[in-house]
XYZ file of C-alpha atoms in Angstrom:
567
model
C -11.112 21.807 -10.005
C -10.360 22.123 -6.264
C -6.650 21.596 -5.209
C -5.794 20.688 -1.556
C -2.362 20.499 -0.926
C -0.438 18.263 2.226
C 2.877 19.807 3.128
C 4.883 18.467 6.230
C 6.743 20.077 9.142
C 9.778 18.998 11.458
C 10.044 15.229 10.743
C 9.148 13.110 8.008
C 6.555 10.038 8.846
C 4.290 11.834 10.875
C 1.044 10.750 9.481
C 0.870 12.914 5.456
C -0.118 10.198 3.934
C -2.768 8.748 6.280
C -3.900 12.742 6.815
C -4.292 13.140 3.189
C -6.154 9.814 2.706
C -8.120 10.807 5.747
C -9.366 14.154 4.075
C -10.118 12.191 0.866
C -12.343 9.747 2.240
C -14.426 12.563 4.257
C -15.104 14.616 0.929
C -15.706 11.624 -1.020
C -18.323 10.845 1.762
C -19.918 14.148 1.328
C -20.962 13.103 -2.375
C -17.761 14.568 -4.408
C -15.694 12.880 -6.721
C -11.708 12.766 -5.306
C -8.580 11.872 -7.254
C -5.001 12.071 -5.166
C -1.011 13.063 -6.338
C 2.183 12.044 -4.170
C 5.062 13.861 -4.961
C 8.568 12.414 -4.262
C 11.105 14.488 -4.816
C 13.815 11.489 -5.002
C 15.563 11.530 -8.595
C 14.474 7.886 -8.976
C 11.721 7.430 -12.067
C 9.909 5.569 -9.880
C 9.702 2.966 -6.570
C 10.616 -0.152 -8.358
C 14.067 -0.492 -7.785
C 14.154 0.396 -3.959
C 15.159 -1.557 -1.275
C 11.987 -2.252 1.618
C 13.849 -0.782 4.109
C 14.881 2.591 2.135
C 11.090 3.541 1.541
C 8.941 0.493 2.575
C 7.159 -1.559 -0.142
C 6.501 -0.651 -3.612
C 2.832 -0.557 -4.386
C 1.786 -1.745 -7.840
C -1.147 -0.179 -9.351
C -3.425 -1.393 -12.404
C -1.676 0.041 -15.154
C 1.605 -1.180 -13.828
C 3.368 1.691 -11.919
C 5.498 0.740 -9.570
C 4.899 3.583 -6.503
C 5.249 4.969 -3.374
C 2.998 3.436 -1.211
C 1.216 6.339 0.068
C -1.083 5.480 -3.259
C -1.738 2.815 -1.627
C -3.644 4.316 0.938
C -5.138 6.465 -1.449
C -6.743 3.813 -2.944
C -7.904 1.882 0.362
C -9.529 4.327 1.932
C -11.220 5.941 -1.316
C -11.503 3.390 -2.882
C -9.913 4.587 -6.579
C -7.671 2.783 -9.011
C -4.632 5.690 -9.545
C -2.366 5.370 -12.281
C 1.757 5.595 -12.234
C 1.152 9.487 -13.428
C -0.330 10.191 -9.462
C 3.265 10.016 -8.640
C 5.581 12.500 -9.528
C 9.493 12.520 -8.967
C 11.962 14.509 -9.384
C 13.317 12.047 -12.100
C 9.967 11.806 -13.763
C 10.158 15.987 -13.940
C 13.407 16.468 -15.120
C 13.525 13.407 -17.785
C 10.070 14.841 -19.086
C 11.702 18.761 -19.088
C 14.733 17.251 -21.482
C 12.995 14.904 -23.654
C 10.931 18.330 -24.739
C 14.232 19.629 -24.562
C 15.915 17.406 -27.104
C 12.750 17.500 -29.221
C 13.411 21.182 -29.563
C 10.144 22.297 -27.617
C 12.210 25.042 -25.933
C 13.492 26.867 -29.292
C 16.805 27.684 -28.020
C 15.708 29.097 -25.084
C 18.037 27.987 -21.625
C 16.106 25.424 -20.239
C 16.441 26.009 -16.085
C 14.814 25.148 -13.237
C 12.341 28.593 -12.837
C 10.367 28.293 -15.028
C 10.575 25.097 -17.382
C 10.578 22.380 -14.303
C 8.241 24.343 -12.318
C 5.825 24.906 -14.993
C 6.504 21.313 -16.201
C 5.156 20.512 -12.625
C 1.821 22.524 -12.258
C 1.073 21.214 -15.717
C 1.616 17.639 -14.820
C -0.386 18.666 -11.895
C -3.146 20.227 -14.053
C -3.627 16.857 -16.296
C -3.692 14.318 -13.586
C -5.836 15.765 -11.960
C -8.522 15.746 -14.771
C -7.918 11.899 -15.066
C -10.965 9.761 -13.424
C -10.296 7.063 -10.839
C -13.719 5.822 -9.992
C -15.681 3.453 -11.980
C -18.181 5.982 -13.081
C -15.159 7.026 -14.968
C -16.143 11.092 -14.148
C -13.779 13.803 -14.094
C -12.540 14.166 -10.515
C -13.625 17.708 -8.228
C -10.992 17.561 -5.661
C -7.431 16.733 -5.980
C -5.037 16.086 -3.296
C -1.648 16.687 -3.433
C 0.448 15.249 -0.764
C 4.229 16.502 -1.286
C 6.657 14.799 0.384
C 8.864 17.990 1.428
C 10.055 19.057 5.384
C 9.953 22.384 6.326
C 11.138 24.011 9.581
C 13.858 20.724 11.114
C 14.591 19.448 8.052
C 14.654 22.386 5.576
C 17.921 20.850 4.428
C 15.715 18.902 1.904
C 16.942 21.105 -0.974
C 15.252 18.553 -3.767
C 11.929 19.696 -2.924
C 12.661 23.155 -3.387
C 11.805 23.477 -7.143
C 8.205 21.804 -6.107
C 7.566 24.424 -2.925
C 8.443 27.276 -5.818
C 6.078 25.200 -8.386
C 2.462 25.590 -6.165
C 3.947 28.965 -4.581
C 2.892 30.136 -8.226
C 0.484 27.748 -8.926
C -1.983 28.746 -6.085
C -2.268 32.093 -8.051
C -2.957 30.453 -11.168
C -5.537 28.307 -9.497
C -6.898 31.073 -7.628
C -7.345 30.998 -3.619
C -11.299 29.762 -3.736
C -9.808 27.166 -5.627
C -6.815 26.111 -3.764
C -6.138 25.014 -0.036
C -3.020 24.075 2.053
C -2.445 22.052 4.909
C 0.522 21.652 6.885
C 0.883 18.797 9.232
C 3.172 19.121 11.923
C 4.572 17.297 14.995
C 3.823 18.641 18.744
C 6.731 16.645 20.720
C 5.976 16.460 24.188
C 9.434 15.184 26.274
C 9.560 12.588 28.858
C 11.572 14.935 30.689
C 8.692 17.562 31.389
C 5.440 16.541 30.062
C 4.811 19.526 28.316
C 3.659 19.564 24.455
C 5.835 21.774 22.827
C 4.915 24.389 19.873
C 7.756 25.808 18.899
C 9.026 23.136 15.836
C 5.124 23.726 14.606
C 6.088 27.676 14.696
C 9.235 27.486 13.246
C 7.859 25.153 10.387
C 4.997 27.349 9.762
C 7.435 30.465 9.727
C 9.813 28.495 7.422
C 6.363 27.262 5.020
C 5.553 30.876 5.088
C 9.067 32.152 4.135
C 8.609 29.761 0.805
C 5.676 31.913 -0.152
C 2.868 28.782 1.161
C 0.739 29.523 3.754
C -1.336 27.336 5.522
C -4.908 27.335 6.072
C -5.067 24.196 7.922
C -2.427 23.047 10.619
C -2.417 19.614 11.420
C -1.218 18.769 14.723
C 0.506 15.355 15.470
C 0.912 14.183 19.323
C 1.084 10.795 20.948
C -1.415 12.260 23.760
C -4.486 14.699 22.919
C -3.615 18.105 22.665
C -4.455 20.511 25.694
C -6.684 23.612 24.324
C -4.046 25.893 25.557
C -1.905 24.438 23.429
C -4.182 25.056 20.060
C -4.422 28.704 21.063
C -0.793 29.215 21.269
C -0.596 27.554 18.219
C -3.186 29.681 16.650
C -1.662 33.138 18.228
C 1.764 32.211 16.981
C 0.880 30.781 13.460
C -1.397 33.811 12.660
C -4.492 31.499 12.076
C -8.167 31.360 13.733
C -8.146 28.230 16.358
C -10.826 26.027 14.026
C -7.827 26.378 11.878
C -5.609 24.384 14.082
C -6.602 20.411 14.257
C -5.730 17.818 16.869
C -4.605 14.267 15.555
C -2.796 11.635 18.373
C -1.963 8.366 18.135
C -5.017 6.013 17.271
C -5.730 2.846 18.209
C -6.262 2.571 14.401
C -6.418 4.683 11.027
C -9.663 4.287 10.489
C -10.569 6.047 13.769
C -8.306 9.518 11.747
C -10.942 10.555 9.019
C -13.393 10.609 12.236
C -11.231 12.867 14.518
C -11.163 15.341 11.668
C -14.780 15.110 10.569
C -15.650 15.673 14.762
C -12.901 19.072 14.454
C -15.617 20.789 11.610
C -13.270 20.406 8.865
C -16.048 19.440 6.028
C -17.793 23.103 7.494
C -14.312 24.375 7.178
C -13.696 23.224 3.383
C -16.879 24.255 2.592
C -17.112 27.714 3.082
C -13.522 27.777 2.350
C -13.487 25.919 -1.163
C -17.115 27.038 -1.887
C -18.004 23.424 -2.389
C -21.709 21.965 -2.618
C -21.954 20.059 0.105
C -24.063 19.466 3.549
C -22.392 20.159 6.841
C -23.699 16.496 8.034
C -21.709 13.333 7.115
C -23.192 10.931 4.619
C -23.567 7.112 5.118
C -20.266 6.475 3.427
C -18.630 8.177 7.311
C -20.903 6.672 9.635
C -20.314 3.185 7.928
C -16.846 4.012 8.671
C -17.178 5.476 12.224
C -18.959 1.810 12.636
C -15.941 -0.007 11.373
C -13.873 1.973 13.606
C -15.859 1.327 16.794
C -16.327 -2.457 15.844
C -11.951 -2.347 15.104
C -11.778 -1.511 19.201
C -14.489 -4.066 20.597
C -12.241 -7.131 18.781
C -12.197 -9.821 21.665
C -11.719 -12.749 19.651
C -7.750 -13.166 18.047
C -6.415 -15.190 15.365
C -2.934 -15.224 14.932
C -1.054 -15.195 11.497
C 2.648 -15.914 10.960
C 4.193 -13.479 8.351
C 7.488 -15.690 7.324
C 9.668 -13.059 5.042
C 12.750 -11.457 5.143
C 12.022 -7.503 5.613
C 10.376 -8.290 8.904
C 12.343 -5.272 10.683
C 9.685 -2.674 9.169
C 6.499 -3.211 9.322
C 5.680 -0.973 6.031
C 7.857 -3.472 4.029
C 4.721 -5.633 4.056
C 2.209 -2.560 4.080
C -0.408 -3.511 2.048
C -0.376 -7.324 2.914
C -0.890 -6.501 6.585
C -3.318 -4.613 5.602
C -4.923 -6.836 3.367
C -5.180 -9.217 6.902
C -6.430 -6.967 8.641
C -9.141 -6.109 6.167
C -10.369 -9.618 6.298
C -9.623 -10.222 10.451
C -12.283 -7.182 10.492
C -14.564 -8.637 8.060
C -15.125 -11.703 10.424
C -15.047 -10.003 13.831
C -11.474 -11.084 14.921
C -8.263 -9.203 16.023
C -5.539 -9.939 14.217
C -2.109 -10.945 15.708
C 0.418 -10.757 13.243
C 3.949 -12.541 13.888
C 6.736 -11.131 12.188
C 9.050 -14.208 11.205
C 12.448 -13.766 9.927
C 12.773 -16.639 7.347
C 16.523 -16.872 7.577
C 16.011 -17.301 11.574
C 14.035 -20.785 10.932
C 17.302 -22.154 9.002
C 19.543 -24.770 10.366
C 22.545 -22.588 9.861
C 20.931 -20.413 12.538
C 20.461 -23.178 15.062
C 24.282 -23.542 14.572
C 24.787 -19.659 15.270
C 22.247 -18.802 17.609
C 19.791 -21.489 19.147
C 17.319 -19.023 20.999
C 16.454 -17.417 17.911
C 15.994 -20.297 15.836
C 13.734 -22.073 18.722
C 11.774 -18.624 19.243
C 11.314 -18.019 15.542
C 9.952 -21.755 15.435
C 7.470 -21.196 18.627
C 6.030 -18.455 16.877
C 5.739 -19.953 13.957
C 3.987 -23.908 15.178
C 1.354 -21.561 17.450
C 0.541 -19.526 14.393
C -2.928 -20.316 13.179
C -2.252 -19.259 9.821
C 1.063 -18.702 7.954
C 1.704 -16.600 4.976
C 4.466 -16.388 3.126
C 4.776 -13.095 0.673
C 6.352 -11.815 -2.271
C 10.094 -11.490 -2.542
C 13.696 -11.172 -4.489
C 16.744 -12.972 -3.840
C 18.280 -16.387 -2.501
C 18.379 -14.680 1.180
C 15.833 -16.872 3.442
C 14.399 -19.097 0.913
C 15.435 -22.195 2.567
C 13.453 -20.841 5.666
C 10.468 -19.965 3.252
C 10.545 -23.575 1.994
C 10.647 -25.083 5.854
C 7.359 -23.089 6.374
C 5.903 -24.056 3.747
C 6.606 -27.825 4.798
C 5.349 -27.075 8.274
C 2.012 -26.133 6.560
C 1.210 -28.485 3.873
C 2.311 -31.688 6.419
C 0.276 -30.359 10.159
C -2.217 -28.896 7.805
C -1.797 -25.494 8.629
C -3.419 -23.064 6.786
C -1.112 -21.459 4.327
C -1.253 -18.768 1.543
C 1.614 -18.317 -0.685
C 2.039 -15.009 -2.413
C 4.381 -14.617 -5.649
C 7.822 -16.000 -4.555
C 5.659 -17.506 -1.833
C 3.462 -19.474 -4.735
C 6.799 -20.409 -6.662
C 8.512 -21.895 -3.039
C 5.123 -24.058 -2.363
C 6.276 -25.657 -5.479
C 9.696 -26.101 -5.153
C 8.889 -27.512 -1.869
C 6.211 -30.073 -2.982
C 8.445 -30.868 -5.900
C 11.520 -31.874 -3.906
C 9.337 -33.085 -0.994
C 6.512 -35.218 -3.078
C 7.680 -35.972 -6.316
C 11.604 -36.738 -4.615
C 13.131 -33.934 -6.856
C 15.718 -33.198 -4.426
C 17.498 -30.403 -6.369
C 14.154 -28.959 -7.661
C 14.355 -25.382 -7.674
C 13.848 -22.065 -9.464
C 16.233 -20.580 -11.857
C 16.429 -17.303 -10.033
C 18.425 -18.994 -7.507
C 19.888 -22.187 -9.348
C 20.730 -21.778 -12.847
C 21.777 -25.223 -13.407
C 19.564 -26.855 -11.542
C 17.828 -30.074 -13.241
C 14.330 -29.858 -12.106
C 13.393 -26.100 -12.716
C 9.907 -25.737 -11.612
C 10.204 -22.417 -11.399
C 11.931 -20.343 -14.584
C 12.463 -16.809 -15.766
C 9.951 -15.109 -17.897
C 10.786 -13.879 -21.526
C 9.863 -10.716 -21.167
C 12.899 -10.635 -18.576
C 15.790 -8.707 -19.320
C 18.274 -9.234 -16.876
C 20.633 -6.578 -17.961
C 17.826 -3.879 -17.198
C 16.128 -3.993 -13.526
C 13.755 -0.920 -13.845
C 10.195 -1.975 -14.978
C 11.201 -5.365 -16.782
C 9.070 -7.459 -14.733
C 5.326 -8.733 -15.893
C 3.089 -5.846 -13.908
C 0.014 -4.436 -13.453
C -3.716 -5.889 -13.498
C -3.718 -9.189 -15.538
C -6.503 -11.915 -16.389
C -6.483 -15.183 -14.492
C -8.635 -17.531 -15.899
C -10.017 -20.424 -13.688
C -9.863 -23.580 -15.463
C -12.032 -25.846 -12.619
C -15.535 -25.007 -10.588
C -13.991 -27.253 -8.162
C -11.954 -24.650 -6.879
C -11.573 -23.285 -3.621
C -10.193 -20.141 -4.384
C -13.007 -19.568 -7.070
C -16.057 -19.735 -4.877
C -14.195 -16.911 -2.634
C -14.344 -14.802 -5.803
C -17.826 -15.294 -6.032
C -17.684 -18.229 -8.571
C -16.399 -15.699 -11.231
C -15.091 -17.524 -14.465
C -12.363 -14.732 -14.035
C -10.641 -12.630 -11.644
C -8.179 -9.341 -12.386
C -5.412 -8.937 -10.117
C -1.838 -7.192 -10.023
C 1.202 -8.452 -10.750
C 4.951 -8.269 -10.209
C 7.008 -10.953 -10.857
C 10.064 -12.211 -13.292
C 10.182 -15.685 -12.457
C 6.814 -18.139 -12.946
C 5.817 -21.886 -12.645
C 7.463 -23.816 -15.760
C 4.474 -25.123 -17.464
C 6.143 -28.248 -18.671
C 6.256 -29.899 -15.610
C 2.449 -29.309 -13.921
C 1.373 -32.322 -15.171
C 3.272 -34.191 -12.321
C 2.191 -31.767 -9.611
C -1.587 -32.668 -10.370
C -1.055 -36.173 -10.551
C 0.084 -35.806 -7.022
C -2.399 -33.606 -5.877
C -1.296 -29.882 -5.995
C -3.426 -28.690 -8.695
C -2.725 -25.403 -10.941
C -6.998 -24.172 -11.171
C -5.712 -21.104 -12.054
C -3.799 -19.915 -15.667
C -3.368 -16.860 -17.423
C -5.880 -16.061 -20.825
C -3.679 -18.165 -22.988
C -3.196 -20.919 -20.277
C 0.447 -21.058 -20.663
C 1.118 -19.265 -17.047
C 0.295 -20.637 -13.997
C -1.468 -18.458 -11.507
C -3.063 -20.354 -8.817
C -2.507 -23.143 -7.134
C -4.595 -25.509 -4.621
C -3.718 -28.822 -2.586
C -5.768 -31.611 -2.394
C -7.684 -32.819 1.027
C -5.669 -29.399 2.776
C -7.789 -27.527 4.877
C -6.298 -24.074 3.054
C -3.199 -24.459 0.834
C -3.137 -21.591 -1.862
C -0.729 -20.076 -3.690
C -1.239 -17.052 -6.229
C 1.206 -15.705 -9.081
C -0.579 -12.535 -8.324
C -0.435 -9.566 -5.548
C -4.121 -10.016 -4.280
C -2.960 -7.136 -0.949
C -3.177 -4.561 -3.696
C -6.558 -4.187 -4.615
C -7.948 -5.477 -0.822
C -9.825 -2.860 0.571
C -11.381 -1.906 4.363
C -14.862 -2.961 3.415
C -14.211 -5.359 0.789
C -11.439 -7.699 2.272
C -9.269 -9.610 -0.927
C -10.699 -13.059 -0.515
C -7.488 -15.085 -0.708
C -6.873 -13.162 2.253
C -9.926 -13.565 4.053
C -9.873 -17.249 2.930
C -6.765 -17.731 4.835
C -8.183 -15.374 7.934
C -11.597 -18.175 7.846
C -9.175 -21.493 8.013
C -7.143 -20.274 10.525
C -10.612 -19.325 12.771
C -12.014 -22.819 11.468
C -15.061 -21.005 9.660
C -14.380 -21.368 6.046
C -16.478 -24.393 5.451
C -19.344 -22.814 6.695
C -18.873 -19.574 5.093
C -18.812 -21.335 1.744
C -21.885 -22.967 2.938
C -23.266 -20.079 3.192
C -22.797 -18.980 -0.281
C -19.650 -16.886 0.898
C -21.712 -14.405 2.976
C -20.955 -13.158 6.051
C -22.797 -14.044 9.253
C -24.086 -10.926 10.926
């Protein structure tokens, strides 16, 4: 087993995750089997109960981890299905360190920190590693570990400390043909003077190599290329050859990043310096990639999508479903525009407070050729979901509901069609006399971490006549992830489909609803599930791209075509 690990310098969001991703996909290219570990060292078990804005969105994986999501982009551009065990914490550490500590596993010894929770870590290491993630369910080669952990700015992180001393030991134990690191670092280069400074990348390399780590790869971040005068200082000052040093600035897109490296001899570089069996020349898994990239930047035609949530400050609150967009925008040739709505700005009480947002969040939203209305928690902007959702179904917009947005395209059609005015979910009426929407069993209000109903699940489709269906290749079946605690009541359906809004969708035992679809509606869909999660660059989710072909006016066709792709 091969073991690459991704350390970062000076700031924190500088590109690890997309850098380790980007490494990933260039070894899986040259014919070797990759897996990939994120270490967080946050005390937290896991991502499930953070806010978006504290870390972004949680990314849900088959088995039902709830992670950082960095794993996310593992999976995208590998193409893997990781389990909750890729990501380590801090909590997950120490709670596994006393539970062998309670069972006695220690015989009396003092548990501490050197050597029980760094050995605990190279272990846990060790086994994941082993685990396989593609379908050909092999043992993985390579293994990247990207470690969330500063050094040189912010070496003030002292949490991570314990996981720099962990692979300080463990890169003897794995031996140096079989273990790489790579430090990516920022180059700032200030308005002020225009020049790209080094010194943060020295002092981060000096403070990496003061740990015991020492790079073998430096990864330099920019906004602008990188002069060559520049990489030698870099290379004279770090104590490394210049092929060692590599240039990544600001892309018009990630795709174009596993390119830049591949073009900087970095598969020559692991080769000789990981011994690995490989060619020097990329395999037809990059240039299929270094097409995508170059098609990405010729984009002329743009279809617009409104996003209508309530984390729309940061982006990465809605990673994967932007992504999952994008994905299909690609797949048909077309740029995507995505329009950030906040729901609670299309609410009457903002009209009242401040007209000029309320108006502008409306314009954006009534040019929109598509709207989409995503997962969520809380009573916070619902009532500007459910006026979205209203737009759609009546001016025949096309509209995808995800989760909470499946469970508000009922509420809405129930209070707005069947004339149940106080029709709502239980989540945010309890006494509400029309609950179309109401809490699961498996529920436990009293407990927030991991209660919900996640991971992949069956959904059954109970019609051919099904829009949804045909996109999924007229499967009987589909598997997709889920995360909710609150789902359609399946008392009351029967009135939906007399109306029109029909549930084609259930789960195996046909008791949960999972899909829904309206009547004579050019694209109304709405999905229990979390379709973003398993969408990938060259095979788009195809709720996603159904909603991407309404809003261009192509789906008809497309399904005429027997859902392929014109070339």
């Amino acid at each position: 087993m091969k073991y690459i690990l991704v350390t970062g310098g000076v700031i924190s969001g500088i590109g690890k995750g997309i850098i380790a991703s980007s490494i990933g996909t260039i070894l899986k290219s040259c014919g070797l089997r990759v897996t990939a570990i994120k270490i967080d060292p946050y005390i937290n078990i896991d991502a499930g109960t953070f806010s978006p804005y504290e870390h972004g969105e949680v990314f849900v994986l088959n088995d039902g981890g709830e992670v950082d999501l960095d794993l996310g982009n593992y999976e995208r551009f590998l193409d893997i299905s990781l389990y909750k065990d890729n990501n380590i914490t801090t909590g997950k550490i120490y709670q596994h360190v006393i539970n062998k500590e309670r069972h006695g596993d220690y015989l009396g010894k003092t548990v501490q920190v050197v050597p029980h929770i760094t050995d605990a870590v190279q272990e846990w290491v060790m086994n994941q590693a082993k685990v396989p993630v593609d379908d050909d369910k092999k043992e993985p080669q390579i293994c990247v570990i990207e470690a969330s952990i500063q050094l040189g700015g912010t070496i003030g992180d002292i949490e991570g400390m314990p996981f720099v001393e962990a692979f300080r030991q463990f890169q003897f134990k794995a031996k140096r043909e079989n273990f790489c690191n790579i430090h990516v670092s920022l180059v700032p280069q200030p308005n002020a003077t225009g020049e790209q400074k080094t010194k943060p990348t020295q002092n981060s390399v000096r403070a990496l190599r003061g740990l015991g780590l020492s790079p073998d790869l430096i990864v330099c971040r920019s906004a602008k290329p990188i002069e060559m005068a520049v990489k030698e200082k870099i290379s004279m000052f770090c104590h490394v050859e210049p092929e060692q040093v590599i240039f990544i600035h600001d892309v018009s897109s990630t795709y174009r990043v596993p390119i830049l490296l591949e073009e900087q001899g970095i598969i020559k570089y692991f080769k000789q310096r990981l011994n690995l069996p490989i060619d020097d020349q990329p395999s037809d898994l990059l240039m299929k990639w270094k097409k995508m990239a170059c098609r990405y930047e010729r984009l002329l035609k743009v279809c617009s999508i409104a996003l209508v949530g309530k984390y729309t400050k940061l982006s990465d609150c809605y990673a994967s479903v932007f992504k999952a967009l994008e994905h299909s925008a690609l797949a048909i040739n077309y740029k995507l525009d995505l329009m950030y709505i906040d729901s609670t700005e299309l609410e009457r009480s903002t009209e009242a407070e401040n007209s000029v947002k309320y108006h502008q969040a409306w314009h954006k939203l009534c040019k929109a050729d598509g709207i989409l209305v995503p997962g969520g928690f809380g009573i916070r902007g619902t009532e500007g979901k459910l006026q979205a959702i209203s737009w759609a179904r009546t001016k025949k917009k096309p509209f995808l509901g995800v989760c909470l947005g499946m469970q508000l395209a009922v509420v809405e059609f129930a209070r707005n069609c069947l004339n149940w005015e106080d029709a709502n979910s239980t989540e945010f009426d309890p006494d509400t006399k029309n609950p179309v929407v109401i809490d699961m069993p498996e529920h436990n209000p009293g407990d927030m971490g991991g209660t919900m109903r996640l991971g992949k699940r069956r959904t059954v489709f109970k019609t051919e006549n099904s829009v949804l269906r045909k996109l999924y290749g007229d499967e009987m079946f589909v598997e997709e992830r889920h995360r909710h605690r609150y789902e359609v009541n399946p008392e009351l359906t029967h009135c939906f489909e007399e109306k029109g809004l029909k549930f084609v969708g259930h789960d195996t035992e046909g008791n949960r609803m999972e899909i829904i679809e309206l009547e004579n509606h050019p694209y109304f869909v709405g999905v229990q599930f979390h379709p973003e999660f398993s969408s990938r660059p060259m095979k788009p989710s195809p709720p996603y791209l159904g909603l991407l072909l309404a809003a261009t006016g192509t789906l008809n066709a497309y399904l005429q075509r027997g859902c392929k792709l014109s070339p």
